[in-house]
Tab-separated table of C-alpha atoms in Angstrom:
chain	number	residue	atom	x	y	z
A	1	MET	CA	-0.004	0.013	-0.014
A	2	ALA	CA	1.412	3.369	-1.011
A	3	ALA	CA	2.222	5.723	1.860
A	4	PHE	CA	0.463	9.050	2.005
A	5	PRO	CA	2.804	12.056	1.724
A	6	VAL	CA	3.482	14.043	4.866
A	7	PHE	CA	2.756	17.741	4.468
A	8	ALA	CA	1.977	20.794	6.521
A	9	VAL	CA	-0.494	23.637	5.900
A	10	THR	CA	0.287	27.293	6.339
A	11	VAL	CA	-1.515	30.596	5.667
A	12	ASP	CA	0.067	33.666	4.121
A	13	VAL	CA	-1.619	37.068	3.939
A	14	VAL	CA	-1.265	39.871	1.425
A	15	ALA	CA	-2.390	42.752	3.676
A	16	LEU	CA	-2.949	45.915	1.668
A	17	THR	CA	-3.763	49.423	2.774
A	18	ILE	CA	-3.186	52.980	1.514
A	19	ARG	CA	-0.647	55.027	3.455
A	20	ASP	CA	0.161	58.594	2.448
A	21	GLU	CA	-1.727	57.920	-0.854
A	22	VAL	CA	0.547	54.978	-1.643
A	23	LEU	CA	-0.672	51.395	-1.935
A	24	SER	CA	1.274	49.505	0.725
A	25	VAL	CA	1.730	45.938	1.866
A	26	LEU	CA	2.604	44.494	5.256
A	27	LEU	CA	5.891	42.556	5.338
A	28	VAL	CA	7.767	40.912	8.220
A	29	ARG	CA	11.488	40.307	8.401
A	30	ARG	CA	12.004	36.692	9.380
A	31	GLY	CA	13.893	36.045	12.620
A	32	GLU	CA	14.307	32.314	12.089
A	33	GLU	CA	15.410	29.886	9.398
A	34	PRO	CA	14.595	29.234	6.695
A	35	PHE	CA	15.284	32.617	5.115
A	36	ALA	CA	16.326	34.286	8.362
A	37	GLY	CA	16.659	38.044	7.768
A	38	ARG	CA	14.622	37.930	4.557
A	39	TRP	CA	11.374	39.900	4.207
A	40	ALA	CA	8.196	37.874	3.807
A	41	LEU	CA	4.414	38.091	3.927
A	42	PRO	CA	2.919	37.595	7.367
A	43	GLY	CA	1.812	34.019	7.933
A	44	GLY	CA	2.551	30.764	9.648
A	45	PHE	CA	1.512	27.184	10.305
A	46	THR	CA	-2.145	26.454	11.076
A	47	ARG	CA	-2.985	24.825	14.368
A	48	ALA	CA	-4.453	21.332	14.535
A	49	ASP	CA	-7.856	22.585	15.695
A	50	GLU	CA	-7.864	25.865	13.711
A	51	ASP	CA	-9.907	26.884	10.694
A	52	LEU	CA	-7.856	28.364	7.844
A	53	GLU	CA	-9.607	31.712	7.935
A	54	ASP	CA	-9.209	31.896	11.678
A	55	ALA	CA	-5.486	31.240	11.219
A	56	ALA	CA	-5.199	34.143	8.791
A	57	TYR	CA	-6.975	36.492	11.202
A	58	ARG	CA	-4.748	35.279	14.021
A	59	GLU	CA	-1.557	36.060	12.069
A	60	LEU	CA	-2.897	39.526	11.240
A	61	ALA	CA	-3.800	40.133	14.897
A	62	GLU	CA	-0.311	39.109	16.017
A	63	GLU	CA	1.503	41.298	13.491
A	64	CYS	CA	-0.862	44.259	13.109
A	65	HIS	CA	-3.275	44.169	16.102
A	66	VAL	CA	-6.347	44.287	13.871
A	67	THR	CA	-9.698	42.517	14.249
A	68	ARG	CA	-12.246	41.091	11.839
A	69	ASP	CA	-14.050	44.443	11.904
A	70	ASP	CA	-10.968	46.325	10.683
A	71	LEU	CA	-10.574	44.706	7.269
A	72	LEU	CA	-11.980	42.571	4.478
A	73	LEU	CA	-10.414	39.122	4.146
A	74	GLU	CA	-10.703	37.057	0.980
A	75	GLN	CA	-9.030	33.808	-0.073
A	76	LEU	CA	-6.600	34.270	-2.949
A	77	ARG	CA	-5.465	30.780	-3.949
A	78	THR	CA	-3.475	27.744	-2.800
A	79	TYR	CA	0.243	27.329	-3.520
A	80	GLY	CA	1.728	23.860	-3.238
A	81	ALA	CA	4.593	23.474	-5.687
A	82	PRO	CA	7.198	20.950	-4.471
A	83	GLY	CA	10.188	22.739	-3.065
A	84	ARG	CA	8.425	26.100	-2.436
A	85	ASP	CA	9.504	25.614	1.188
A	86	PRO	CA	13.017	24.194	1.898
A	87	ARG	CA	11.929	22.383	5.084
A	88	PRO	CA	11.868	18.564	5.005
A	89	GLU	CA	8.060	18.178	4.887
A	90	ARG	CA	6.067	19.467	1.985
A	91	VAL	CA	4.345	22.759	2.882
A	92	VAL	CA	1.153	23.879	1.163
A	93	THR	CA	-0.025	27.417	1.838
A	94	VAL	CA	-3.443	28.983	1.499
A	95	ALA	CA	-2.976	32.670	0.652
A	96	TRP	CA	-5.395	35.457	1.548
A	97	ILE	CA	-5.877	39.123	0.703
A	98	ALA	CA	-6.657	41.481	3.591
A	99	LEU	CA	-7.817	44.986	2.722
A	100	GLY	CA	-8.351	47.820	5.237
A	101	ALA	CA	-8.350	51.559	5.689
A	102	HIS	CA	-5.801	53.296	7.905
A	103	LEU	CA	-4.413	50.051	9.368
A	104	PRO	CA	-2.119	50.661	12.360
A	105	GLU	CA	1.655	50.365	12.559
A	106	PRO	CA	2.612	46.669	12.811
A	107	THR	CA	4.458	44.997	15.685
A	108	ALA	CA	6.659	42.001	14.907
A	109	GLY	CA	5.335	38.691	16.269
A	110	THR	CA	7.380	36.168	18.246
A	111	ASP	CA	9.058	34.649	15.176
A	112	ALA	CA	9.738	37.898	13.293
A	113	ALA	CA	12.533	40.401	13.759
A	114	GLU	CA	10.658	43.345	12.335
A	115	ALA	CA	7.362	44.281	10.672
A	116	ARG	CA	6.512	47.320	8.562
A	117	TRP	CA	4.477	48.627	5.686
A	118	TRP	CA	6.230	48.806	2.336
A	119	PRO	CA	5.113	50.577	-0.848
A	120	VAL	CA	3.786	47.782	-3.108
A	121	GLU	CA	5.943	48.732	-6.077
A	122	GLU	CA	9.058	48.543	-3.891
A	123	ALA	CA	8.030	45.260	-2.301
A	124	LEU	CA	7.402	43.710	-5.717
A	125	SER	CA	11.079	44.236	-6.576
A	126	MET	CA	12.415	42.720	-3.360
A	127	PRO	CA	13.798	39.158	-3.036
A	128	LEU	CA	11.080	37.873	-0.686
A	129	ALA	CA	11.286	34.571	1.155
A	130	PHE	CA	9.698	31.383	-0.204
A	131	ASP	CA	7.421	32.107	-3.201
A	132	HIS	CA	6.026	35.233	-1.547
A	133	ALA	CA	7.022	37.464	-4.494
A	134	GLN	CA	4.590	35.486	-6.669
A	135	ILE	CA	1.889	35.481	-3.988
A	136	LEU	CA	2.257	39.245	-3.573
A	137	ALA	CA	2.062	39.852	-7.345
A	138	ASP	CA	-1.046	37.674	-7.579
A	139	GLY	CA	-2.679	39.451	-4.652
A	140	VAL	CA	-2.040	42.921	-6.036
A	141	GLU	CA	-3.364	41.907	-9.449
A	142	ARG	CA	-6.471	40.456	-7.849
A	143	ALA	CA	-7.117	43.637	-5.920
A	144	ARG	CA	-6.610	45.860	-8.979
A	145	ALA	CA	-8.924	43.734	-11.128
A	146	LYS	CA	-11.655	43.500	-8.500
A	147	LEU	CA	-11.908	47.285	-8.253
A	148	GLU	CA	-13.463	47.236	-11.747
A	149	TYR	CA	-16.351	44.966	-10.953
A	150	SER	CA	-16.950	45.146	-7.209
A	151	THR	CA	-17.335	47.553	-4.314
A	152	LEU	CA	-13.916	46.518	-3.070
A	153	ALA	CA	-12.552	50.099	-3.164
A	154	THR	CA	-14.735	51.004	-0.158
A	155	SER	CA	-12.569	48.610	1.944
A	156	PHE	CA	-9.760	51.158	1.686
A	157	CYS	CA	-12.034	53.994	2.909
A	158	PRO	CA	-13.145	54.908	6.420
A	159	ARG	CA	-16.755	54.226	7.375
A	160	GLU	CA	-17.856	57.584	5.854
A	161	PHE	CA	-15.988	59.125	2.943
A	162	THR	CA	-16.229	61.670	0.145
A	163	LEU	CA	-16.239	60.928	-3.579
A	164	ARG	CA	-12.732	62.413	-3.710
A	165	ASP	CA	-11.589	59.955	-1.057
A	166	LEU	CA	-13.010	57.081	-3.113
A	167	ARG	CA	-11.550	58.353	-6.370
A	168	ARG	CA	-8.128	58.590	-4.776
A	169	VAL	CA	-8.370	54.928	-3.839
A	170	TYR	CA	-8.924	53.950	-7.501
A	171	GLU	CA	-6.138	56.224	-8.661
A	172	THR	CA	-3.723	54.912	-6.076
A	173	VAL	CA	-4.441	51.233	-6.662
A	174	TRP	CA	-4.593	51.540	-10.464
A	175	GLY	CA	-1.726	54.004	-10.673
A	176	SER	CA	-3.538	56.316	-13.073
A	177	GLU	CA	-5.494	59.577	-12.853
A	178	LEU	CA	-9.267	59.473	-13.409
A	179	ASP	CA	-11.554	62.125	-14.798
A	180	ARG	CA	-13.424	63.585	-11.816
A	181	SER	CA	-16.762	64.201	-13.529
A	182	ASN	CA	-16.800	60.880	-15.354
A	183	PHE	CA	-15.936	59.023	-12.165
A	184	GLN	CA	-18.659	60.771	-10.177
A	185	ARG	CA	-21.242	60.002	-12.858
A	186	LYS	CA	-20.356	56.328	-12.954
A	187	VAL	CA	-20.174	55.876	-9.181
A	188	LEU	CA	-23.448	57.700	-8.414
A	189	GLY	CA	-25.172	55.992	-11.314
A	190	THR	CA	-24.221	52.489	-10.156
A	191	GLU	CA	-27.032	50.952	-8.127
A	192	GLY	CA	-26.115	49.388	-4.839
A	193	PHE	CA	-22.696	51.007	-4.592
A	194	LEU	CA	-22.980	54.066	-2.287
A	195	THR	CA	-25.433	55.481	0.225
A	196	ASP	CA	-25.650	59.262	0.743
A	197	THR	CA	-25.442	59.936	4.491
A	198	GLY	CA	-26.963	63.435	4.140
A	199	ARG	CA	-23.914	64.854	5.970
A	200	TYR	CA	-20.944	66.826	4.773
A	201	ALA	CA	-17.209	66.644	5.483
A	202	GLU	CA	-15.999	69.319	7.931
A	203	GLY	CA	-12.764	71.201	7.978
A	204	ARG	CA	-12.181	71.389	4.252
A	205	ARG	CA	-11.784	74.482	2.119
A	206	GLY	CA	-14.327	75.431	-0.446
A	207	ARG	CA	-17.713	73.873	-0.895
A	208	PRO	CA	-18.443	71.132	1.639
A	209	ALA	CA	-18.303	67.618	0.187
A	210	ARG	CA	-21.027	65.055	0.756
A	211	LEU	CA	-20.253	62.021	2.829
A	212	TYR	CA	-21.098	58.518	1.641
A	213	ARG	CA	-21.024	54.975	2.964
A	214	ALA	CA	-20.842	51.620	1.236
A	215	ALA	CA	-24.417	50.586	0.354
A	216	GLY	CA	-23.959	46.894	0.815
A	217	ILE	CA	-21.367	44.217	1.553
A	218	GLN	CA	-17.801	45.260	0.805
A	219	GLY	CA	-16.590	43.408	-2.256
A	220	ALA	CA	-20.128	42.793	-3.638
A	221	VAL	CA	-20.335	42.519	-7.420
A	222	LEU	CA	-21.347	45.599	-9.350
A	223	HIS	CA	-23.806	45.509	-12.222
A	224	PRO	CA	-22.620	46.916	-14.559
A	225	PRO	CA	-18.893	46.974	-13.707
A	226	LEU	CA	-17.240	50.296	-12.916
A	227	LEU	CA	-14.818	50.292	-15.830
A	228	ARG	CA	-11.724	52.431	-16.017
A	229	GLY	CA	-11.633	55.596	-18.090
């Protein structure tokens, strides 16, 4: 009878936020082998009695002190190529995307030497541990694509926000400037996207800007999609 292969399961998280109008990702500098001293995505082994999603939230809580209410978590994909982890047992990881607005400064967990937010474009050029460069690239591409056909952009905004705040999210994630009038027309004309709070932003020069909230579940599909341009 053939023996079943021995393997372990981990979770890795592509945690994205916008800091100083720059799309940023959370990275930790590994304090242990393998890849000691190398930057990596936050993550780790799942516990025997732990759900995969719970493990992802636990890793984020340890590194960034955030809760389920602070961000949107979505499964990205599973990575299980032989040799992706140099340890003796085969290691399969389930990767997640975590999106949130104004996430706090991270604190390195017990097995990390340092944790910090990095500009995504800079992180994509770094020699990350394991296959985390590929996971990061896949996560960023997923986030950029989903902005076109879902309400995902509201995950990067505070609970109440202006249309300018929302437009800056699209411009930051996509890396391109959008026409203000065209954007406003598309956003306000898309059913189930935003809810007008009836209030205005305070402390800004010029005409007060209306405040909006996400109309439904963050990440819900838009009909029709909010296309670029």
